[in-house]
GROMACS .gro file of C-alpha atoms in nm:
model
  199
    1UNK     CA    1   9.359   9.291   9.081
    2UNK     CA    2   9.651   9.521   9.158
    3UNK     CA    3  10.012   9.513   9.276
    4UNK     CA    4  10.201   9.827   9.374
    5UNK     CA    5  10.537   9.920   9.520
    6UNK     CA    6  10.607  10.229   9.730
    7UNK     CA    7  10.871  10.374   9.958
    8UNK     CA    8  10.951  10.659  10.196
    9UNK     CA    9  11.284  10.840  10.199
   10UNK     CA   10  11.518  10.801  10.494
   11UNK     CA   11  11.610  11.084  10.729
   12UNK     CA   12  11.831  11.202  11.011
   13UNK     CA   13  11.791  11.182  11.388
   14UNK     CA   14  11.827  11.483  11.614
   15UNK     CA   15  12.086  11.416  11.889
   16UNK     CA   16  11.932  11.342  12.228
   17UNK     CA   17  12.041  11.477  12.565
   18UNK     CA   18  12.303  11.292  12.768
   19UNK     CA   19  12.027  11.190  13.009
   20UNK     CA   20  11.920  10.935  12.746
   21UNK     CA   21  12.254  10.751  12.739
   22UNK     CA   22  12.153  10.478  12.985
   23UNK     CA   23  11.822  10.426  12.802
   24UNK     CA   24  12.004  10.392  12.470
   25UNK     CA   25  12.246  10.140  12.619
   26UNK     CA   26  11.951   9.941  12.759
   27UNK     CA   27  11.809   9.893  12.408
   28UNK     CA   28  12.147   9.787  12.270
   29UNK     CA   29  12.319  10.098  12.139
   30UNK     CA   30  12.688  10.096  12.243
   31UNK     CA   31  12.867  10.370  12.433
   32UNK     CA   32  13.113  10.575  12.228
   33UNK     CA   33  13.461  10.702  12.307
   34UNK     CA   34  13.308  10.965  12.536
   35UNK     CA   35  13.137  10.695  12.743
   36UNK     CA   36  12.793  10.802  12.623
   37UNK     CA   37  12.555  10.617  12.391
   38UNK     CA   38  12.419  10.818  12.099
   39UNK     CA   39  12.128  10.767  11.863
   40UNK     CA   40  12.210  10.655  11.508
   41UNK     CA   41  12.281  10.952  11.283
   42UNK     CA   42  11.998  10.856  11.054
   43UNK     CA   43  11.761  10.590  10.930
   44UNK     CA   44  11.719  10.445  10.582
   45UNK     CA   45  11.420  10.436  10.352
   46UNK     CA   46  11.146  10.179  10.397
   47UNK     CA   47  10.953  10.015  10.116
   48UNK     CA   48  10.650   9.799  10.063
   49UNK     CA   49  10.468   9.584   9.812
   50UNK     CA   50  10.090   9.575   9.829
   51UNK     CA   51   9.866   9.322   9.658
   52UNK     CA   52   9.490   9.358   9.631
   53UNK     CA   53   9.202   9.173   9.473
   54UNK     CA   54   8.848   9.305   9.473
   55UNK     CA   55   8.515   9.327   9.297
   56UNK     CA   56   8.237   9.579   9.245
   57UNK     CA   57   7.896   9.431   9.175
   58UNK     CA   58   7.554   9.584   9.106
   59UNK     CA   59   7.260   9.347   9.149
   60UNK     CA   60   6.879   9.338   9.171
   61UNK     CA   61   6.820   9.590   8.892
   62UNK     CA   62   7.064   9.838   9.041
   63UNK     CA   63   6.915   9.844   9.390
   64UNK     CA   64   7.201   9.648   9.552
   65UNK     CA   65   7.569   9.731   9.526
   66UNK     CA   66   7.840   9.516   9.686
   67UNK     CA   67   8.206   9.623   9.683
   68UNK     CA   68   8.464   9.392   9.837
   69UNK     CA   69   8.840   9.358   9.854
   70UNK     CA   70   9.122   9.165  10.021
   71UNK     CA   71   9.482   9.282  10.054
   72UNK     CA   72   9.829   9.181  10.168
   73UNK     CA   73  10.109   9.433  10.235
   74UNK     CA   74  10.473   9.338  10.289
   75UNK     CA   75  10.655   9.632  10.449
   76UNK     CA   76  11.035   9.622  10.481
   77UNK     CA   77  11.261   9.830  10.710
   78UNK     CA   78  10.959  10.007  10.857
   79UNK     CA   79  11.036  10.351  11.000
   80UNK     CA   80  10.912  10.371  11.358
   81UNK     CA   81  10.972  10.592  11.658
   82UNK     CA   82  11.155  10.426  11.949
   83UNK     CA   83  11.039  10.582  12.277
   84UNK     CA   84  11.289  10.590  12.563
   85UNK     CA   85  11.091  10.582  12.886
   86UNK     CA   86  11.397  10.662  13.100
   87UNK     CA   87  11.439  11.011  12.955
   88UNK     CA   88  11.109  11.078  12.778
   89UNK     CA   89  11.266  11.124  12.433
   90UNK     CA   90  11.258  10.922  12.113
   91UNK     CA   91  11.443  10.854  11.791
   92UNK     CA   92  11.355  10.697  11.455
   93UNK     CA   93  11.483  10.358  11.350
   94UNK     CA   94  11.420  10.090  11.089
   95UNK     CA   95  11.239   9.812  11.274
   96UNK     CA   96  11.237   9.508  11.051
   97UNK     CA   97  10.944   9.377  10.850
   98UNK     CA   98  10.569   9.415  10.889
   99UNK     CA   99  10.296   9.214  10.721
  100UNK     CA  100   9.945   9.352  10.698
  101UNK     CA  101   9.648   9.144  10.587
  102UNK     CA  102   9.282   9.228  10.568
  103UNK     CA  103   8.981   9.315  10.363
  104UNK     CA  104   8.646   9.489  10.359
  105UNK     CA  105   8.291   9.453  10.232
  106UNK     CA  106   8.073   9.755  10.153
  107UNK     CA  107   7.700   9.703  10.086
  108UNK     CA  108   7.449   9.967   9.974
  109UNK     CA  109   7.085   9.862   9.931
  110UNK     CA  110   6.780  10.062   9.820
  111UNK     CA  111   6.474   9.845   9.892
  112UNK     CA  112   6.256  10.152   9.829
  113UNK     CA  113   6.339  10.460   9.625
  114UNK     CA  114   6.346  10.695   9.929
  115UNK     CA  115   6.533  10.446  10.153
  116UNK     CA  116   6.905  10.373  10.143
  117UNK     CA  117   7.071  10.121  10.375
  118UNK     CA  118   7.445  10.079  10.410
  119UNK     CA  119   7.681   9.837  10.584
  120UNK     CA  120   8.062   9.831  10.581
  121UNK     CA  121   8.275   9.572  10.759
  122UNK     CA  122   8.656   9.598  10.751
  123UNK     CA  123   8.933   9.389  10.905
  124UNK     CA  124   9.308   9.459  10.931
  125UNK     CA  125   9.580   9.254  11.100
  126UNK     CA  126   9.921   9.427  11.090
  127UNK     CA  127  10.207   9.259  11.275
  128UNK     CA  128  10.585   9.238  11.281
  129UNK     CA  129  10.708   8.938  11.086
  130UNK     CA  130  11.034   8.916  11.282
  131UNK     CA  131  11.210   9.060  11.584
  132UNK     CA  132  11.425   9.370  11.547
  133UNK     CA  133  11.725   9.494  11.744
  134UNK     CA  134  11.886   9.836  11.792
  135UNK     CA  135  12.235   9.931  11.681
  136UNK     CA  136  12.461   9.647  11.569
  137UNK     CA  137  12.296   9.377  11.780
  138UNK     CA  138  12.154   9.070  11.608
  139UNK     CA  139  11.855   8.862  11.717
  140UNK     CA  140  11.965   8.504  11.800
  141UNK     CA  141  11.619   8.356  11.849
  142UNK     CA  142  11.567   8.469  12.207
  143UNK     CA  143  11.756   8.796  12.264
  144UNK     CA  144  11.953   9.063  12.079
  145UNK     CA  145  12.325   8.998  12.121
  146UNK     CA  146  12.654   9.144  12.007
  147UNK     CA  147  13.024   9.173  12.098
  148UNK     CA  148  12.955   9.444  12.356
  149UNK     CA  149  12.649   9.303  12.528
  150UNK     CA  150  12.287   9.207  12.484
  151UNK     CA  151  11.941   9.361  12.512
  152UNK     CA  152  11.578   9.267  12.456
  153UNK     CA  153  11.448   9.327  12.102
  154UNK     CA  154  11.276   9.660  12.039
  155UNK     CA  155  10.994   9.472  11.868
  156UNK     CA  156  10.924   9.099  11.873
  157UNK     CA  157  10.778   8.874  11.608
  158UNK     CA  158  10.400   8.895  11.629
  159UNK     CA  159  10.387   9.242  11.789
  160UNK     CA  160  10.092   9.435  11.644
  161UNK     CA  161  10.092   9.783  11.496
  162UNK     CA  162   9.847  10.035  11.637
  163UNK     CA  163   9.495  10.014  11.503
  164UNK     CA  164   9.161   9.846  11.564
  165UNK     CA  165   9.132   9.505  11.391
  166UNK     CA  166   8.758   9.528  11.317
  167UNK     CA  167   8.549   9.825  11.210
  168UNK     CA  168   8.175   9.809  11.141
  169UNK     CA  169   7.973  10.098  10.997
  170UNK     CA  170   7.596  10.086  10.948
  171UNK     CA  171   7.369  10.360  10.814
  172UNK     CA  172   7.018  10.423  10.693
  173UNK     CA  173   6.857  10.723  10.530
  174UNK     CA  174   6.498  10.797  10.427
  175UNK     CA  175   6.467  11.104  10.203
  176UNK     CA  176   6.148  11.217  10.029
  177UNK     CA  177   5.956  11.536   9.937
  178UNK     CA  178   5.723  11.651  10.214
  179UNK     CA  179   5.413  11.861  10.149
  180UNK     CA  180   5.448  12.023  10.490
  181UNK     CA  181   5.787  12.155  10.376
  182UNK     CA  182   5.649  12.305  10.055
  183UNK     CA  183   5.770  12.012   9.847
  184UNK     CA  184   6.123  12.033   9.980
  185UNK     CA  185   6.302  11.708  10.050
  186UNK     CA  186   6.333  11.613  10.414
  187UNK     CA  187   6.529  11.322  10.547
  188UNK     CA  188   6.587  11.109  10.852
  189UNK     CA  189   6.923  10.936  10.893
  190UNK     CA  190   7.104  10.714  11.140
  191UNK     CA  191   7.470  10.613  11.155
  192UNK     CA  192   7.634  10.356  11.379
  193UNK     CA  193   8.005  10.282  11.410
  194UNK     CA  194   8.177  10.010  11.612
  195UNK     CA  195   8.550   9.941  11.638
  196UNK     CA  196   8.709   9.663  11.840
  197UNK     CA  197   8.987   9.725  12.092
  198UNK     CA  198   9.347   9.738  11.975
  199UNK     CA  199   9.542   9.417  12.020
   0.00000   0.00000   0.00000
């Protein structure tokens, strides 16, 4: 069983060209005294707590090994790139909270001394726990709103982070000394990997 806390330092944003002003306004960043919208000067650090429980077991006189774990990660103020389709540029922002849940099982079995079989199944579900707005706008339950206007949220509650939810790996290897090879060990191996589509 483990619990750990981590963080990444904040940083600064490089100013974007004036061609991005309309795109910045559309996501909720206000125009300045010059009539142009500008990216925030910087973004703050993000942090997370991760919790994990797992087990490593050896069974059947050492021929079967099963490793398994489950985890939960609570990620605050996640640093993400915000892509502006109108001008093809991007900036970094803190986009609310993400929760990631999942686990994996890894099995290695040697039914015969020369034969090793393996199977790994892993699952991860990482999603935004709440909507997030740009600039000084606040989410009111349906849209980001502020004194100078409104805009859709940059991310909405339930939006998924990139990544395949399920991954399956299977393998088998037969390795033994062969007389035809002068006693050298030869082997035959197969590997299979399957990942599901991103949500």
